[in-house]
mmCIF file of C-alpha atoms in Angstrom:
data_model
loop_
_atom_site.group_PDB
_atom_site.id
_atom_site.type_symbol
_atom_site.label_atom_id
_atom_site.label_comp_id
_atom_site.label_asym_id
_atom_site.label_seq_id
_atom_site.Cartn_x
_atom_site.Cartn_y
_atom_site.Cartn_z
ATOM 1 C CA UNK A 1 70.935 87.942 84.104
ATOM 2 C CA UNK A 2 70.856 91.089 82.548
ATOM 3 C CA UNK A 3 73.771 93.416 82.762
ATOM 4 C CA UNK A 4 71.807 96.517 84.768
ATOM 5 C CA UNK A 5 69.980 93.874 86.765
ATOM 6 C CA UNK A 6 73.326 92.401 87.736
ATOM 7 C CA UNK A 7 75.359 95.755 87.985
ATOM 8 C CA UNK A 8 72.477 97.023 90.934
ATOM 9 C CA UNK A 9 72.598 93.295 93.041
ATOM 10 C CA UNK A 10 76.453 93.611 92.693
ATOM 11 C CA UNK A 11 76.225 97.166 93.952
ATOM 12 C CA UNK A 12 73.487 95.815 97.039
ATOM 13 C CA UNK A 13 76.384 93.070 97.703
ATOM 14 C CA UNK A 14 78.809 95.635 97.882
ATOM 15 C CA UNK A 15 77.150 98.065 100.367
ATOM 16 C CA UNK A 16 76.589 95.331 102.766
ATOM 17 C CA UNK A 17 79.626 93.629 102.477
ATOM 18 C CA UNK A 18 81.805 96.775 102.545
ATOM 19 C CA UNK A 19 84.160 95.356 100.054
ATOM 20 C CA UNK A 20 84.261 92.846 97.737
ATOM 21 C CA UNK A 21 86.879 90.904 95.839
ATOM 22 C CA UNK A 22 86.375 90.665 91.479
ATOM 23 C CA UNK A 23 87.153 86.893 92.080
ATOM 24 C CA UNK A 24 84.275 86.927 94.784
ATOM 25 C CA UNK A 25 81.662 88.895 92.800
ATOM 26 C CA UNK A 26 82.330 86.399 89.271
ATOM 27 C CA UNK A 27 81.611 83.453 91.350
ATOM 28 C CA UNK A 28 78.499 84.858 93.160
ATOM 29 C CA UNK A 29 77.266 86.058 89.557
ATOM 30 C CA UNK A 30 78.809 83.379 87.576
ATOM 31 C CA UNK A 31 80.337 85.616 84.942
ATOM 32 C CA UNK A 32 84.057 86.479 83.827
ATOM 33 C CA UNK A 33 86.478 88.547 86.177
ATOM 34 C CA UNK A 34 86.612 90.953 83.023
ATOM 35 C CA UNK A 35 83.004 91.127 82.857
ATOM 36 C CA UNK A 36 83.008 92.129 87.045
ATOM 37 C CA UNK A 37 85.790 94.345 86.116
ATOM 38 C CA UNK A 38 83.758 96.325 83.279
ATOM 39 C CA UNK A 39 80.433 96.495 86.157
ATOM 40 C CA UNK A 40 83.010 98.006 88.435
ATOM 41 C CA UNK A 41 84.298 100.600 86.517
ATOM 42 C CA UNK A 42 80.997 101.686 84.946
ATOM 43 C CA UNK A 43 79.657 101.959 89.152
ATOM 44 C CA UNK A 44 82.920 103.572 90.095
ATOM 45 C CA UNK A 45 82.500 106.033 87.137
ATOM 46 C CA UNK A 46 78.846 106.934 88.292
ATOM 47 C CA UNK A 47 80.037 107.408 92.033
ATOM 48 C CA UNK A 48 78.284 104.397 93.334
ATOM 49 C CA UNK A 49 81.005 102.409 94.691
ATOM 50 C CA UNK A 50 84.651 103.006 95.259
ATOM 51 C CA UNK A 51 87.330 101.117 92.774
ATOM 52 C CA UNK A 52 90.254 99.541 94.355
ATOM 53 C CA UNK A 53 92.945 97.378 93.207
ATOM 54 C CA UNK A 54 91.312 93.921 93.364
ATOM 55 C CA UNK A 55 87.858 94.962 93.809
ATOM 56 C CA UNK A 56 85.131 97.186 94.468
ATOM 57 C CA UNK A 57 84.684 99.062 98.328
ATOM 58 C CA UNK A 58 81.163 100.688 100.043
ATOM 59 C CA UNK A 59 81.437 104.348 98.968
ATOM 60 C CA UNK A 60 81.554 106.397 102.435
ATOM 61 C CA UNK A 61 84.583 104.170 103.034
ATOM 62 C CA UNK A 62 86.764 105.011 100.570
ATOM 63 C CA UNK A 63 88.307 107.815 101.241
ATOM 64 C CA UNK A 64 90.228 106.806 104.395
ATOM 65 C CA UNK A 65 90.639 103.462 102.409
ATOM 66 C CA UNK A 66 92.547 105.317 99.824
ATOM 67 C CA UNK A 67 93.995 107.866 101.964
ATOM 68 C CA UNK A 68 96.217 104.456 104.018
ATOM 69 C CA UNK A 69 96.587 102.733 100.730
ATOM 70 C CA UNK A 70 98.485 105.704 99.381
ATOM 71 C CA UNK A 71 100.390 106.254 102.341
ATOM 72 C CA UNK A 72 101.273 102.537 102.218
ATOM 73 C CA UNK A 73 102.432 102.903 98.357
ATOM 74 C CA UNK A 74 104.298 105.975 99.126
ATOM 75 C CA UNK A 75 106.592 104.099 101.442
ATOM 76 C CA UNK A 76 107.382 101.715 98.666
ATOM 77 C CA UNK A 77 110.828 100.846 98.115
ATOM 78 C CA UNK A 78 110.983 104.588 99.427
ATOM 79 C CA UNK A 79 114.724 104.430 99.382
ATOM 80 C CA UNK A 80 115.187 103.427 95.893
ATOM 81 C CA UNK A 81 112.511 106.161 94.590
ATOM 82 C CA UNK A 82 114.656 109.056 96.395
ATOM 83 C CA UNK A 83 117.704 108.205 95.131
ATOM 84 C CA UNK A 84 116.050 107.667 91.521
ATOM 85 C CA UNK A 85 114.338 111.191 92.059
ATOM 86 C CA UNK A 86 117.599 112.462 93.106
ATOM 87 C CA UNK A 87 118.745 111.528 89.411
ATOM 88 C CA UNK A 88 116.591 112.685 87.557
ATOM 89 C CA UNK A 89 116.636 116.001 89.280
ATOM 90 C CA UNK A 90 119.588 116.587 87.715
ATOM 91 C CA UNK A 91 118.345 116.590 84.486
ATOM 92 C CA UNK A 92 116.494 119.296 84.894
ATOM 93 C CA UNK A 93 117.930 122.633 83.697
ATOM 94 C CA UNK A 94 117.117 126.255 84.594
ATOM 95 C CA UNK A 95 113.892 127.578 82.395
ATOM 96 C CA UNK A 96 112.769 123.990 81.990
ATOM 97 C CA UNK A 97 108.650 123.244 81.702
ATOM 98 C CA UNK A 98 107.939 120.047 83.293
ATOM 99 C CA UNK A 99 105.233 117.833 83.507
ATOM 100 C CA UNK A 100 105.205 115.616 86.860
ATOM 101 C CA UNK A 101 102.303 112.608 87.032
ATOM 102 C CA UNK A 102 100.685 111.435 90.308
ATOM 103 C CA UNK A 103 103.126 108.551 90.965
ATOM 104 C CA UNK A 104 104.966 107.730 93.854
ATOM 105 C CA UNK A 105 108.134 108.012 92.412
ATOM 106 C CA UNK A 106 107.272 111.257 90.866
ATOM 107 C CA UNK A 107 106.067 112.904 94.040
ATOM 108 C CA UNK A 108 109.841 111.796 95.454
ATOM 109 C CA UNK A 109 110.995 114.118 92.445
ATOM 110 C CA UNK A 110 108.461 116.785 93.515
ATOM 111 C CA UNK A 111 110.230 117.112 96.908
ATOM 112 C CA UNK A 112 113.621 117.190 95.489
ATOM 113 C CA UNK A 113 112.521 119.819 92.803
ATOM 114 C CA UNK A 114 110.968 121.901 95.597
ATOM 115 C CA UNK A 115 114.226 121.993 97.461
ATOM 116 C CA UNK A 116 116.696 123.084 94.418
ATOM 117 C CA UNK A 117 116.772 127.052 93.515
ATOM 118 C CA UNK A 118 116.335 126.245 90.062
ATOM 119 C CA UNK A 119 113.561 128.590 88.160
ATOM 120 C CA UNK A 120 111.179 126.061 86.603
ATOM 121 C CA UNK A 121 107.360 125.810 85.323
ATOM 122 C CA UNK A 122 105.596 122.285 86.594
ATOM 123 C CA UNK A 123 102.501 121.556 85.219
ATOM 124 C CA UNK A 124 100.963 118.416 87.398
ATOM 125 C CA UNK A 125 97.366 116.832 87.417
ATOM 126 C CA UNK A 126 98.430 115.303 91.164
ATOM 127 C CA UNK A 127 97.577 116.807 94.023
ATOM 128 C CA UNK A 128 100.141 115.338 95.934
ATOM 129 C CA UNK A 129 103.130 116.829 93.803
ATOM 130 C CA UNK A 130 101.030 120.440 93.824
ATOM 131 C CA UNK A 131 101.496 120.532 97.734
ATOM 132 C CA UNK A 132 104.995 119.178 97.485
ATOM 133 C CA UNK A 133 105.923 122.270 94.986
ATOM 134 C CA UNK A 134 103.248 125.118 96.941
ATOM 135 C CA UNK A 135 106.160 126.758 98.718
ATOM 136 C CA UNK A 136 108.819 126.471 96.610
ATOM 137 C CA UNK A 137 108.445 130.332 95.301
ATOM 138 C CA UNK A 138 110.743 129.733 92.615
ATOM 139 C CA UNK A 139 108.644 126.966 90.762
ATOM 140 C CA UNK A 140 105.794 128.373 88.795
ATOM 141 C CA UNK A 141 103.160 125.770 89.232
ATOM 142 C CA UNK A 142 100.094 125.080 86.925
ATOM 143 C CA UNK A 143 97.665 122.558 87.595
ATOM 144 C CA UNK A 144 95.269 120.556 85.660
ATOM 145 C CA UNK A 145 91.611 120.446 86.576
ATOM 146 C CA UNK A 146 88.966 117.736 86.048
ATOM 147 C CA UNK A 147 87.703 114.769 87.725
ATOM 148 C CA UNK A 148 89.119 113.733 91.015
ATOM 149 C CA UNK A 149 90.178 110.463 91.546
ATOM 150 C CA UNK A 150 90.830 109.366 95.236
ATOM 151 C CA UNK A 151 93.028 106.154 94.867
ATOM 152 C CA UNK A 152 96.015 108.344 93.246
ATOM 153 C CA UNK A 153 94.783 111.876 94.663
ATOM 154 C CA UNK A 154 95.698 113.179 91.030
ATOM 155 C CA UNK A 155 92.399 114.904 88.312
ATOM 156 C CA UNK A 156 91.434 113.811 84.684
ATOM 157 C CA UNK A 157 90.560 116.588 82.369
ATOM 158 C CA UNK A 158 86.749 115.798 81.831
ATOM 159 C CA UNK A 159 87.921 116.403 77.661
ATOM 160 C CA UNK A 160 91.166 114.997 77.055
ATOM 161 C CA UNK A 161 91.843 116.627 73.770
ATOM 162 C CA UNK A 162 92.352 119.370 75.974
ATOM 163 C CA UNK A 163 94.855 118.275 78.430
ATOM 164 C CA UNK A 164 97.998 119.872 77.914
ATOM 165 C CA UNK A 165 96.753 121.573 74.796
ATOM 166 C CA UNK A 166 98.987 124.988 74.526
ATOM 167 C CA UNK A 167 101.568 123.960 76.788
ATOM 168 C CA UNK A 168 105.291 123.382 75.583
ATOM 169 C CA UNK A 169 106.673 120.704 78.107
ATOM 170 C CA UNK A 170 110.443 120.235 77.500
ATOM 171 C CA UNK A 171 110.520 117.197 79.766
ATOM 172 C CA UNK A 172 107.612 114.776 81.038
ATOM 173 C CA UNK A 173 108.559 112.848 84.000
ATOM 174 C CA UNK A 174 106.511 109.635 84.146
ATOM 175 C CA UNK A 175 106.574 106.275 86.357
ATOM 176 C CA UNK A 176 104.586 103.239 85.804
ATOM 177 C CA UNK A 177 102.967 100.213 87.881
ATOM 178 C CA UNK A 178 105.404 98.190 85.015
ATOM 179 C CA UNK A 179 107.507 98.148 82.497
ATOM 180 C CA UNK A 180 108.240 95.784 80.048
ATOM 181 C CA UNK A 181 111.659 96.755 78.056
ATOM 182 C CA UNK A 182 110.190 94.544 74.817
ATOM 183 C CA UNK A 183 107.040 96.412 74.795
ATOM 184 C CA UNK A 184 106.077 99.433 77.003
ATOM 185 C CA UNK A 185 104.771 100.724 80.414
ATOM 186 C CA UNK A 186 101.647 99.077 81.983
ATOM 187 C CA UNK A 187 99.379 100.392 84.755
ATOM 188 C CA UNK A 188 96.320 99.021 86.977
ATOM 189 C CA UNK A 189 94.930 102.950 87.338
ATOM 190 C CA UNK A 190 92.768 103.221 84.284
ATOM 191 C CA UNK A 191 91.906 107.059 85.635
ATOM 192 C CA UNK A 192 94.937 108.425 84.623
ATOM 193 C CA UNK A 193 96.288 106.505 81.345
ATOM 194 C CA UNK A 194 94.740 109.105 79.290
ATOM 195 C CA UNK A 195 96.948 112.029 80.968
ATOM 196 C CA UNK A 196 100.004 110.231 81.033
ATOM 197 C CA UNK A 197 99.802 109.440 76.953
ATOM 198 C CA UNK A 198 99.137 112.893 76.613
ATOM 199 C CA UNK A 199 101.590 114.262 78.723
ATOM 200 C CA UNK A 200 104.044 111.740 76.735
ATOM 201 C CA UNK A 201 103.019 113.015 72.936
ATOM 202 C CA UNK A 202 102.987 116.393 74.436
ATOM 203 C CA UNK A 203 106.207 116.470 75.368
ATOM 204 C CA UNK A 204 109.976 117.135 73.892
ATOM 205 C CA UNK A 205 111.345 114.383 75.952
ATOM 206 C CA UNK A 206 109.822 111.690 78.012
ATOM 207 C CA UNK A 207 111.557 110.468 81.159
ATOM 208 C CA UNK A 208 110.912 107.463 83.239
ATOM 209 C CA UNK A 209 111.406 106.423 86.455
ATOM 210 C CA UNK A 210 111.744 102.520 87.456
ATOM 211 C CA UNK A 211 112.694 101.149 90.113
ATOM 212 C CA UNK A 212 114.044 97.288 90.134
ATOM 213 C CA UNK A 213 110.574 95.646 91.368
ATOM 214 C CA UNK A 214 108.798 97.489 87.846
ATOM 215 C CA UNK A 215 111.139 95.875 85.781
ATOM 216 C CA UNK A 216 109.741 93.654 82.979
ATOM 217 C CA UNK A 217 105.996 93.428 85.343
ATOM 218 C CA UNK A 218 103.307 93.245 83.580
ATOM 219 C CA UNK A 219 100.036 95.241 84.695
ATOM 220 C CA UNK A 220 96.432 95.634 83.510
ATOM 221 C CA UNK A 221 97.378 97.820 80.434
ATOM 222 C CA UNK A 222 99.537 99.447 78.234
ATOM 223 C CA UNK A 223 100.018 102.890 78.358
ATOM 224 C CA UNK A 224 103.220 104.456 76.348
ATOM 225 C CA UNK A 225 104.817 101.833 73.639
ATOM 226 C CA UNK A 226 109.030 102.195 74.405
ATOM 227 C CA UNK A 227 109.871 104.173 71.392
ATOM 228 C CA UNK A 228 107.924 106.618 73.092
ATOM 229 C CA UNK A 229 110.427 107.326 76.101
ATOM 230 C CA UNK A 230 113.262 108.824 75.497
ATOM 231 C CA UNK A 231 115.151 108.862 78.848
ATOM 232 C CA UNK A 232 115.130 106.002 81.553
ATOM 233 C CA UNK A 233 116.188 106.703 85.191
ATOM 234 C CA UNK A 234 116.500 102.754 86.800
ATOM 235 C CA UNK A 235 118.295 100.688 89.040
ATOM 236 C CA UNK A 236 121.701 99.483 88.317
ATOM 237 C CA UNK A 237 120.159 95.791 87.739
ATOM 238 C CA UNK A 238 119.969 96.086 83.925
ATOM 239 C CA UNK A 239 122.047 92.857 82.020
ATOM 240 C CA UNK A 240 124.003 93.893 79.011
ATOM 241 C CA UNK A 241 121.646 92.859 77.009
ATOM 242 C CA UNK A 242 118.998 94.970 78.236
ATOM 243 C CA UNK A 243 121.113 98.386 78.108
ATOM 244 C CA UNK A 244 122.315 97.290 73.961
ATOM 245 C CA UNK A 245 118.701 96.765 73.916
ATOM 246 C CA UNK A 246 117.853 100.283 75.233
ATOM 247 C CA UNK A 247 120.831 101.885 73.109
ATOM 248 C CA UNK A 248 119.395 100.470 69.940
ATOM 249 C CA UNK A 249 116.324 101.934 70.544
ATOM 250 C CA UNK A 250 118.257 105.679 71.166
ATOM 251 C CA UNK A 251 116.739 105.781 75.183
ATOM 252 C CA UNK A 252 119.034 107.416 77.259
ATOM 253 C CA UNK A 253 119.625 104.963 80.476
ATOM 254 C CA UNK A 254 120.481 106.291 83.529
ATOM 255 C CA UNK A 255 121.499 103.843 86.925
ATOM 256 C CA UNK A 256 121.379 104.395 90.281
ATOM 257 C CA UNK A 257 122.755 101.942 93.082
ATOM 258 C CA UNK A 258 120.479 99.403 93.841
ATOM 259 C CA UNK A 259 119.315 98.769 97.388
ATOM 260 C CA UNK A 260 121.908 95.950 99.058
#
């Protein structure tokens, strides 16, 4: 079947179905899950039909689809991401420039930034962290424009080259969907990898922030390599191994108590 033939009765499927699985639409069209995948994203891309982990939704659905998944991811292993956020807040200094992403755990930092009298520049591509941050009158807040993307309410610039570009970020706080210590960070959110690997090159330091259930997960792709972070804020679940591991590799590893 051709591919455009197949990408408009997948997208027919779709809008009568309401939402559809990738392991439902490759047996109904008898092709790979990667193949679905690529349909998916090229629909999604053209505003057609709304991505979502797993599959593909009807369009005038997805924003309160999105809008409960978020609120669902947000309370997460909520307890583990404050007291994370509450760490890594303290590595911010006075001055600073920031970059904050659209994750969960980051938008946990953005409300303990936002309560601290410290004088500090965040520059932020989520719209989540921006309203977290709007009233804190002593954070200087830039945000980055671009396309919108509803399941992590955060923008892409529509030219990367230009994200970031004449900005000096001291300190780019980053989380991930996984991270494997032996290679990198992995994410499902395609939208966003771009930002977050410029954000990363961009900036003086990288820190992430893990909690226990990202630790060595593997997701769709890989984003940053791990001799691109500098700083890891985690869970004190790490073996021996794993923190000589980290030390050899000169990333600064800081623990937080794990949830009992």
């Amino acid at each position: 079947m051709p591919i455009r033939s197949r990408q408009q009765r997948l997208l027919k499927h779709v809008n009568a179905v309401g939402v559809a699985s990738v392991q439902d639409l490759s047996r109904l069209y008898d092709v790979s899950e990667m193949t679905i995948r690529r349909d998916i994203d090229h629909l999604s891309r053209s505003r057609l039909l709304a991505k979502v982990k797993g599959g593909a939704q009807r369009l005038e659905e997805s924003a309160k689809f999105h809008e409960a998944h978020l609120r669902a991811r947000m309370k997460l292993n909520i307890a583990a991401k404050q007291r994370l956020a509450e760490k890594a807040a303290t590595l911010v200094e006075h001055g600073d420039t920031l970059f904050l992403d659209g994750s969960t755990t980051i938008i946990c930092l953005a409300e303990v930034l936002a309560r601290l009298a410290k004088e500090i520049t965040v520059i932020t591509n989520s719209v989540l962290v921006a309203l977290e941050l709007a009233e804190a009158r002593n954070i200087r807040l830039v945000s980055l424009g671009g396309l919108f993307d509803y399941e992590t309410f955060s923008f892409s610039p529509m030219d990367e080259d230009d994200a970031l570009k004449g900005y000096h970020v001291k300190k780019a706080f980053l989380s991930c969907t996984g991270l494997i210590l032996a290679k990198g960070t992995y994410e499902n959110a395609v939208f966003n990898m771009a930002v977050k690997r410029k954000a990363a090159r961009s900036a003086k330091t990288v820190c992430l922030l893990v909690d226990a259930g990202k630790l060595e997960q593997r997701a769709f792709s890989l984003v940053l390599d791990i001799d691109e972070i500098d700083e890891l804020v985690t869970e004190d679940v790490l073996t021996r191994e794993q923190l000589d591991f980290l030390a050899g590799k000169n990333i600064r590893t800081y623990l937080v108590r794990s949830q009992t």
